[in-house]
């Protein structure tokens, strides 16, 4: 902080010159692959979303919008989708993206010899699961009725199917199968790449959608947060996601204050509790832990207000999210519940975390709150791979994690995280099992009407929260700032929905 | 000499084999597995099993090691679990970048450290000596990340003399900050070692003889004194160069220098076994070669320890 203060105090005004049509971004890691079938992390998904397009996309409000399909019909059973493709949809090599090319892309994602870890995205399609297992046969659920019409039949109604199709994994690769990114079906193509260092993207000349405001994008790979902030400050980056430690400084700095944009992210941060743990399987203990932790105080002090207290798993901004009541801070109630549950005096709760200084501070505060109600805890830090493996194997009594929306639908939060079939690696890290909730979640998946789904989702979320499978924390507020070279941009609610189309160069006024 | 060098290299093969075995076992002992890393946040158990089968991770450890050695014997380093690219291609791209940074850091360290150490020895006990000592203490005491952030803040953000990060393809000046971060630390140690070694040498009779023959002070110091004093410094330089070539992970990450260090870190976090194994093997080979060059340098600097084939066992 001191270093930044000193450095910013009297910096000269030299800016790195860049052509007006060039947008300069930084990512924290190099995408391992530009293959939609293997994009499993945020950076990979963001990269794929720029170069490939799916049947549908997500607009800036997070709603499903046309992509390669300009329109679609869904029958009354909710199992037959008919997509009308845009006849102007072309790959960057000029080849037409017709129904046959889309079908081939889906077959590729499900190909058992290709081993895509995201084949489950298309699981709802009739025959997809058995095809992906290598049980042979045709993928009967996807048929090209003509060049412009693609029929998809589902094994059973799935209201979130269009949201799944908007995921980068379901994006359409060109007919040639080239997944290097140099031939794309989306708004950009990869013009140059220096592995580990940079990526240069240029407009896809044949893309059927609105022409992006910028002509090219330079993405630099900068792993360290501090360095990304430095690059933005000296004018070598145009967009910066502001780290929590720099939030106040940027908001109060006259150079950037007005260009800082805040948004409640479609993310939920939580402390998962292993519901199969001998002590934690008692709901009274889990509720007690929720009453013991002063979440509002942590939000105010450690996060400096960059979060919205969560009342359930679904963030506000997703239909069904943001309602209900949070667990009130009530240490007395916590103590009484713990006494009622006869928690052993020598019980030590292990709190696991990834190596992150902010998370460490949060857990230290949680530890102090737990100590105040007589619960001893210890904090363990593990690197991401080890932490995930331990959680998936059920070895972690409590762990601080988060969940990002793949698509803005309540189902994307509730089903992976609370359906018993997903216990472990499927997303239900707390290993929460409740047959009644399972049935309600399955009904939610089948309900097409948006208003009814939202109500149902809200009710299920509240019912699960009453069972306290987690210590509920917050939905983080993300802050981003743009340089003066950029206009017309607002952050996309889903990171992999960002395609840098609306952003445009702000031409400087003549002096 | 060539025969000696070849014999030395041949003798390292069992060492390298040992390195591959230890690395292999250690990577498998790491908690977390590559199949989970590739599967991402949400997966089905059957997908995990399929990924393991495709990567050959479902076979026993001895079987996997035998396959690995067979591939190595054919000159193949394997395919990255994460990128699907041959690891050899990844390393071939990144190693020259680390080499460039290592060379620049070393050059800076020598240009700074040798003259400083020489002056400190020549003017032992004076202000120059004390200033050099302070510099050396600071150089070795300051943590790399602190030095890096300080340099970034002052020279990149405040003064805008150099870019904060990146590789030389975006700006030639991008090498300055990482090279200074690494080089300053080495310069400090080289300065101290040069001073100590030179002080030892400066009192020797043969230097008195040189002065008596009319050799100027500069000639005494540099041509006669420093050359003899450099033997321990060469050891240090060799060790430092070897460690730079292993890719200074912290420096490469802070300055976004896309070298072997960053690659190794990513490989470990992703549990990318072929990449981890290949990188460790590369670094072992690098250390072997650097040690060989150091031994040859000894002979060039000091004829008394010039290596002869019949004395190979003594070195």
mmCIF file with all atom_site columns, C-alpha atoms in Angstrom, chain A residues 3-4 6-7 11-12 14-15 30 32 40 113 115 117 120 123 132-133 194-197 220-221 224 226-227 230-231 233-234 236 383-386 388-389 392 412 416 425-426 429, chain B residues 31-32 36-44 46-47 50-51 54 82-83 93-94 97 149 152-153 156-161 163-167 169 253-254 256 258 262 269-271:
data_model
loop_
_atom_site.group_PDB
_atom_site.id
_atom_site.type_symbol
_atom_site.label_atom_id
_atom_site.label_alt_id
_atom_site.label_comp_id
_atom_site.label_asym_id
_atom_site.label_entity_id
_atom_site.label_seq_id
_atom_site.pdbx_PDB_ins_code
_atom_site.Cartn_x
_atom_site.Cartn_y
_atom_site.Cartn_z
_atom_site.occupancy
_atom_site.B_iso_or_equiv
_atom_site.pdbx_formal_charge
_atom_site.auth_seq_id
_atom_site.auth_comp_id
_atom_site.auth_asym_id
_atom_site.auth_atom_id
_atom_site.pdbx_PDB_model_num
ATOM 1  C CA . UNK A 1 3   ? 4.707   1.553   -2.147  1.00 0.00 ? 3   UNK A CA 1
ATOM 2  C CA . UNK A 1 4   ? 1.668   2.273   -4.246  1.00 0.00 ? 4   UNK A CA 1
ATOM 3  C CA . UNK A 1 6   ? 4.540   6.733   -2.967  1.00 0.00 ? 6   UNK A CA 1
ATOM 4  C CA . UNK A 1 7   ? 4.545   5.718   -6.552  1.00 0.00 ? 7   UNK A CA 1
ATOM 5  C CA . UNK A 1 11  ? 4.038   10.021  -11.350 1.00 0.00 ? 11  UNK A CA 1
ATOM 6  C CA . UNK A 1 12  ? 4.621   11.787  -14.600 1.00 0.00 ? 12  UNK A CA 1
ATOM 7  C CA . UNK A 1 14  ? 3.552   9.638   -19.846 1.00 0.00 ? 14  UNK A CA 1
ATOM 8  C CA . UNK A 1 15  ? 1.194   7.025   -21.202 1.00 0.00 ? 15  UNK A CA 1
ATOM 9  C CA . UNK A 1 30  ? -2.618  -18.512 -19.992 1.00 0.00 ? 30  UNK A CA 1
ATOM 10 C CA . UNK A 1 32  ? -4.409  -24.098 -21.311 1.00 0.00 ? 32  UNK A CA 1
ATOM 11 C CA . UNK A 1 40  ? -12.942 -25.964 -17.468 1.00 0.00 ? 40  UNK A CA 1
ATOM 12 C CA . UNK A 1 113 ? -12.545 -41.108 -27.471 1.00 0.00 ? 113 UNK A CA 1
ATOM 13 C CA . UNK A 1 115 ? -12.723 -37.532 -23.075 1.00 0.00 ? 115 UNK A CA 1
ATOM 14 C CA . UNK A 1 117 ? -14.761 -33.383 -18.858 1.00 0.00 ? 117 UNK A CA 1
ATOM 15 C CA . UNK A 1 120 ? -22.260 -33.372 -19.091 1.00 0.00 ? 120 UNK A CA 1
ATOM 16 C CA . UNK A 1 123 ? -26.413 -34.619 -20.929 1.00 0.00 ? 123 UNK A CA 1
ATOM 17 C CA . UNK A 1 132 ? -20.572 -40.228 -24.372 1.00 0.00 ? 132 UNK A CA 1
ATOM 18 C CA . UNK A 1 133 ? -20.029 -43.510 -22.506 1.00 0.00 ? 133 UNK A CA 1
ATOM 19 C CA . UNK A 1 194 ? 3.163   -16.237 -27.532 1.00 0.00 ? 194 UNK A CA 1
ATOM 20 C CA . UNK A 1 195 ? 2.571   -19.097 -25.104 1.00 0.00 ? 195 UNK A CA 1
ATOM 21 C CA . UNK A 1 196 ? 2.535   -17.885 -21.530 1.00 0.00 ? 196 UNK A CA 1
ATOM 22 C CA . UNK A 1 197 ? 2.918   -14.255 -22.560 1.00 0.00 ? 197 UNK A CA 1
ATOM 23 C CA . UNK A 1 220 ? -1.270  -10.154 -21.789 1.00 0.00 ? 220 UNK A CA 1
ATOM 24 C CA . UNK A 1 221 ? -0.786  -12.901 -19.277 1.00 0.00 ? 221 UNK A CA 1
ATOM 25 C CA . UNK A 1 224 ? 0.327   -11.202 -10.191 1.00 0.00 ? 224 UNK A CA 1
ATOM 26 C CA . UNK A 1 226 ? -0.035  -6.148  -8.046  1.00 0.00 ? 226 UNK A CA 1
ATOM 27 C CA . UNK A 1 227 ? 1.550   -6.144  -11.482 1.00 0.00 ? 227 UNK A CA 1
ATOM 28 C CA . UNK A 1 230 ? 0.736   -1.349  -12.016 1.00 0.00 ? 230 UNK A CA 1
ATOM 29 C CA . UNK A 1 231 ? 0.194   -1.942  -15.734 1.00 0.00 ? 231 UNK A CA 1
ATOM 30 C CA . UNK A 1 233 ? -1.802  2.718   -13.633 1.00 0.00 ? 233 UNK A CA 1
ATOM 31 C CA . UNK A 1 234 ? 0.899   3.398   -16.213 1.00 0.00 ? 234 UNK A CA 1
ATOM 32 C CA . UNK A 1 236 ? -0.705  -0.075  -20.542 1.00 0.00 ? 236 UNK A CA 1
ATOM 33 C CA . UNK A 1 383 ? -2.890  -25.497 -2.665  1.00 0.00 ? 383 UNK A CA 1
ATOM 34 C CA . UNK A 1 384 ? -5.896  -25.614 -4.965  1.00 0.00 ? 384 UNK A CA 1
ATOM 35 C CA . UNK A 1 385 ? -5.354  -29.134 -6.332  1.00 0.00 ? 385 UNK A CA 1
ATOM 36 C CA . UNK A 1 386 ? -4.867  -30.681 -2.899  1.00 0.00 ? 386 UNK A CA 1
ATOM 37 C CA . UNK A 1 388 ? -10.218 -29.773 -4.141  1.00 0.00 ? 388 UNK A CA 1
ATOM 38 C CA . UNK A 1 389 ? -9.161  -33.396 -3.944  1.00 0.00 ? 389 UNK A CA 1
ATOM 39 C CA . UNK A 1 392 ? -14.196 -34.181 -3.143  1.00 0.00 ? 392 UNK A CA 1
ATOM 40 C CA . UNK A 1 412 ? -27.034 -23.762 -11.806 1.00 0.00 ? 412 UNK A CA 1
ATOM 41 C CA . UNK A 1 416 ? -25.050 -29.057 -8.482  1.00 0.00 ? 416 UNK A CA 1
ATOM 42 C CA . UNK A 1 425 ? -17.094 -33.937 -7.451  1.00 0.00 ? 425 UNK A CA 1
ATOM 43 C CA . UNK A 1 426 ? -20.464 -33.017 -8.929  1.00 0.00 ? 426 UNK A CA 1
ATOM 44 C CA . UNK A 1 429 ? -19.177 -30.416 -1.721  1.00 0.00 ? 429 UNK A CA 1
ATOM 45 C CA . UNK B 2 31  ? -2.046  -34.712 -2.935  1.00 0.00 ? 31  UNK B CA 1
ATOM 46 C CA . UNK B 2 32  ? -4.553  -33.919 -5.657  1.00 0.00 ? 32  UNK B CA 1
ATOM 47 C CA . UNK B 2 36  ? -9.330  -33.716 -11.154 1.00 0.00 ? 36  UNK B CA 1
ATOM 48 C CA . UNK B 2 37  ? -7.339  -30.695 -12.290 1.00 0.00 ? 37  UNK B CA 1
ATOM 49 C CA . UNK B 2 38  ? -8.384  -31.380 -15.880 1.00 0.00 ? 38  UNK B CA 1
ATOM 50 C CA . UNK B 2 39  ? -11.980 -32.105 -14.956 1.00 0.00 ? 39  UNK B CA 1
ATOM 51 C CA . UNK B 2 40  ? -12.505 -28.721 -13.343 1.00 0.00 ? 40  UNK B CA 1
ATOM 52 C CA . UNK B 2 41  ? -15.093 -27.634 -10.795 1.00 0.00 ? 41  UNK B CA 1
ATOM 53 C CA . UNK B 2 42  ? -17.875 -29.980 -11.654 1.00 0.00 ? 42  UNK B CA 1
ATOM 54 C CA . UNK B 2 43  ? -17.508 -33.470 -13.049 1.00 0.00 ? 43  UNK B CA 1
ATOM 55 C CA . UNK B 2 44  ? -18.881 -36.971 -12.913 1.00 0.00 ? 44  UNK B CA 1
ATOM 56 C CA . UNK B 2 46  ? -17.092 -41.735 -14.668 1.00 0.00 ? 46  UNK B CA 1
ATOM 57 C CA . UNK B 2 47  ? -15.481 -38.792 -16.493 1.00 0.00 ? 47  UNK B CA 1
ATOM 58 C CA . UNK B 2 50  ? -12.081 -41.979 -18.308 1.00 0.00 ? 50  UNK B CA 1
ATOM 59 C CA . UNK B 2 51  ? -9.556  -39.164 -18.018 1.00 0.00 ? 51  UNK B CA 1
ATOM 60 C CA . UNK B 2 54  ? -6.626  -41.801 -21.221 1.00 0.00 ? 54  UNK B CA 1
ATOM 61 C CA . UNK B 2 82  ? -3.083  -29.496 -19.516 1.00 0.00 ? 82  UNK B CA 1
ATOM 62 C CA . UNK B 2 83  ? -2.320  -28.184 -22.998 1.00 0.00 ? 83  UNK B CA 1
ATOM 63 C CA . UNK B 2 93  ? 9.787   -21.996 -26.295 1.00 0.00 ? 93  UNK B CA 1
ATOM 64 C CA . UNK B 2 94  ? 10.373  -21.038 -22.693 1.00 0.00 ? 94  UNK B CA 1
ATOM 65 C CA . UNK B 2 97  ? 13.502  -16.748 -22.406 1.00 0.00 ? 97  UNK B CA 1
ATOM 66 C CA . UNK B 2 149 ? 7.783   -4.539  -5.806  1.00 0.00 ? 149 UNK B CA 1
ATOM 67 C CA . UNK B 2 152 ? 8.188   -1.751  -9.874  1.00 0.00 ? 152 UNK B CA 1
ATOM 68 C CA . UNK B 2 153 ? 6.760   1.064   -7.789  1.00 0.00 ? 153 UNK B CA 1
ATOM 69 C CA . UNK B 2 156 ? 7.839   1.612   -13.558 1.00 0.00 ? 156 UNK B CA 1
ATOM 70 C CA . UNK B 2 157 ? 4.940   3.386   -11.892 1.00 0.00 ? 157 UNK B CA 1
ATOM 71 C CA . UNK B 2 158 ? 6.427   6.599   -10.559 1.00 0.00 ? 158 UNK B CA 1
ATOM 72 C CA . UNK B 2 159 ? 9.225   7.372   -12.996 1.00 0.00 ? 159 UNK B CA 1
ATOM 73 C CA . UNK B 2 160 ? 7.832   5.427   -15.996 1.00 0.00 ? 160 UNK B CA 1
ATOM 74 C CA . UNK B 2 161 ? 11.381  4.646   -17.128 1.00 0.00 ? 161 UNK B CA 1
ATOM 75 C CA . UNK B 2 163 ? 7.495   -1.102  -18.313 1.00 0.00 ? 163 UNK B CA 1
ATOM 76 C CA . UNK B 2 164 ? 6.201   -2.927  -15.221 1.00 0.00 ? 164 UNK B CA 1
ATOM 77 C CA . UNK B 2 165 ? 6.190   -6.351  -16.808 1.00 0.00 ? 165 UNK B CA 1
ATOM 78 C CA . UNK B 2 166 ? 6.181   -8.403  -19.932 1.00 0.00 ? 166 UNK B CA 1
ATOM 79 C CA . UNK B 2 167 ? 8.556   -10.045 -22.282 1.00 0.00 ? 167 UNK B CA 1
ATOM 80 C CA . UNK B 2 169 ? 8.524   -8.914  -27.576 1.00 0.00 ? 169 UNK B CA 1
ATOM 81 C CA . UNK B 2 253 ? 5.597   -14.372 -11.903 1.00 0.00 ? 253 UNK B CA 1
ATOM 82 C CA . UNK B 2 254 ? 5.861   -10.803 -10.650 1.00 0.00 ? 254 UNK B CA 1
ATOM 83 C CA . UNK B 2 256 ? 5.098   -11.784 -16.123 1.00 0.00 ? 256 UNK B CA 1
ATOM 84 C CA . UNK B 2 258 ? 7.055   -16.304 -19.536 1.00 0.00 ? 258 UNK B CA 1
ATOM 85 C CA . UNK B 2 262 ? 6.394   -19.795 -14.454 1.00 0.00 ? 262 UNK B CA 1
ATOM 86 C CA . UNK B 2 269 ? -0.488  -26.327 -9.593  1.00 0.00 ? 269 UNK B CA 1
ATOM 87 C CA . UNK B 2 270 ? -2.177  -28.236 -12.405 1.00 0.00 ? 270 UNK B CA 1
ATOM 88 C CA . UNK B 2 271 ? -0.507  -31.522 -11.448 1.00 0.00 ? 271 UNK B CA 1
#
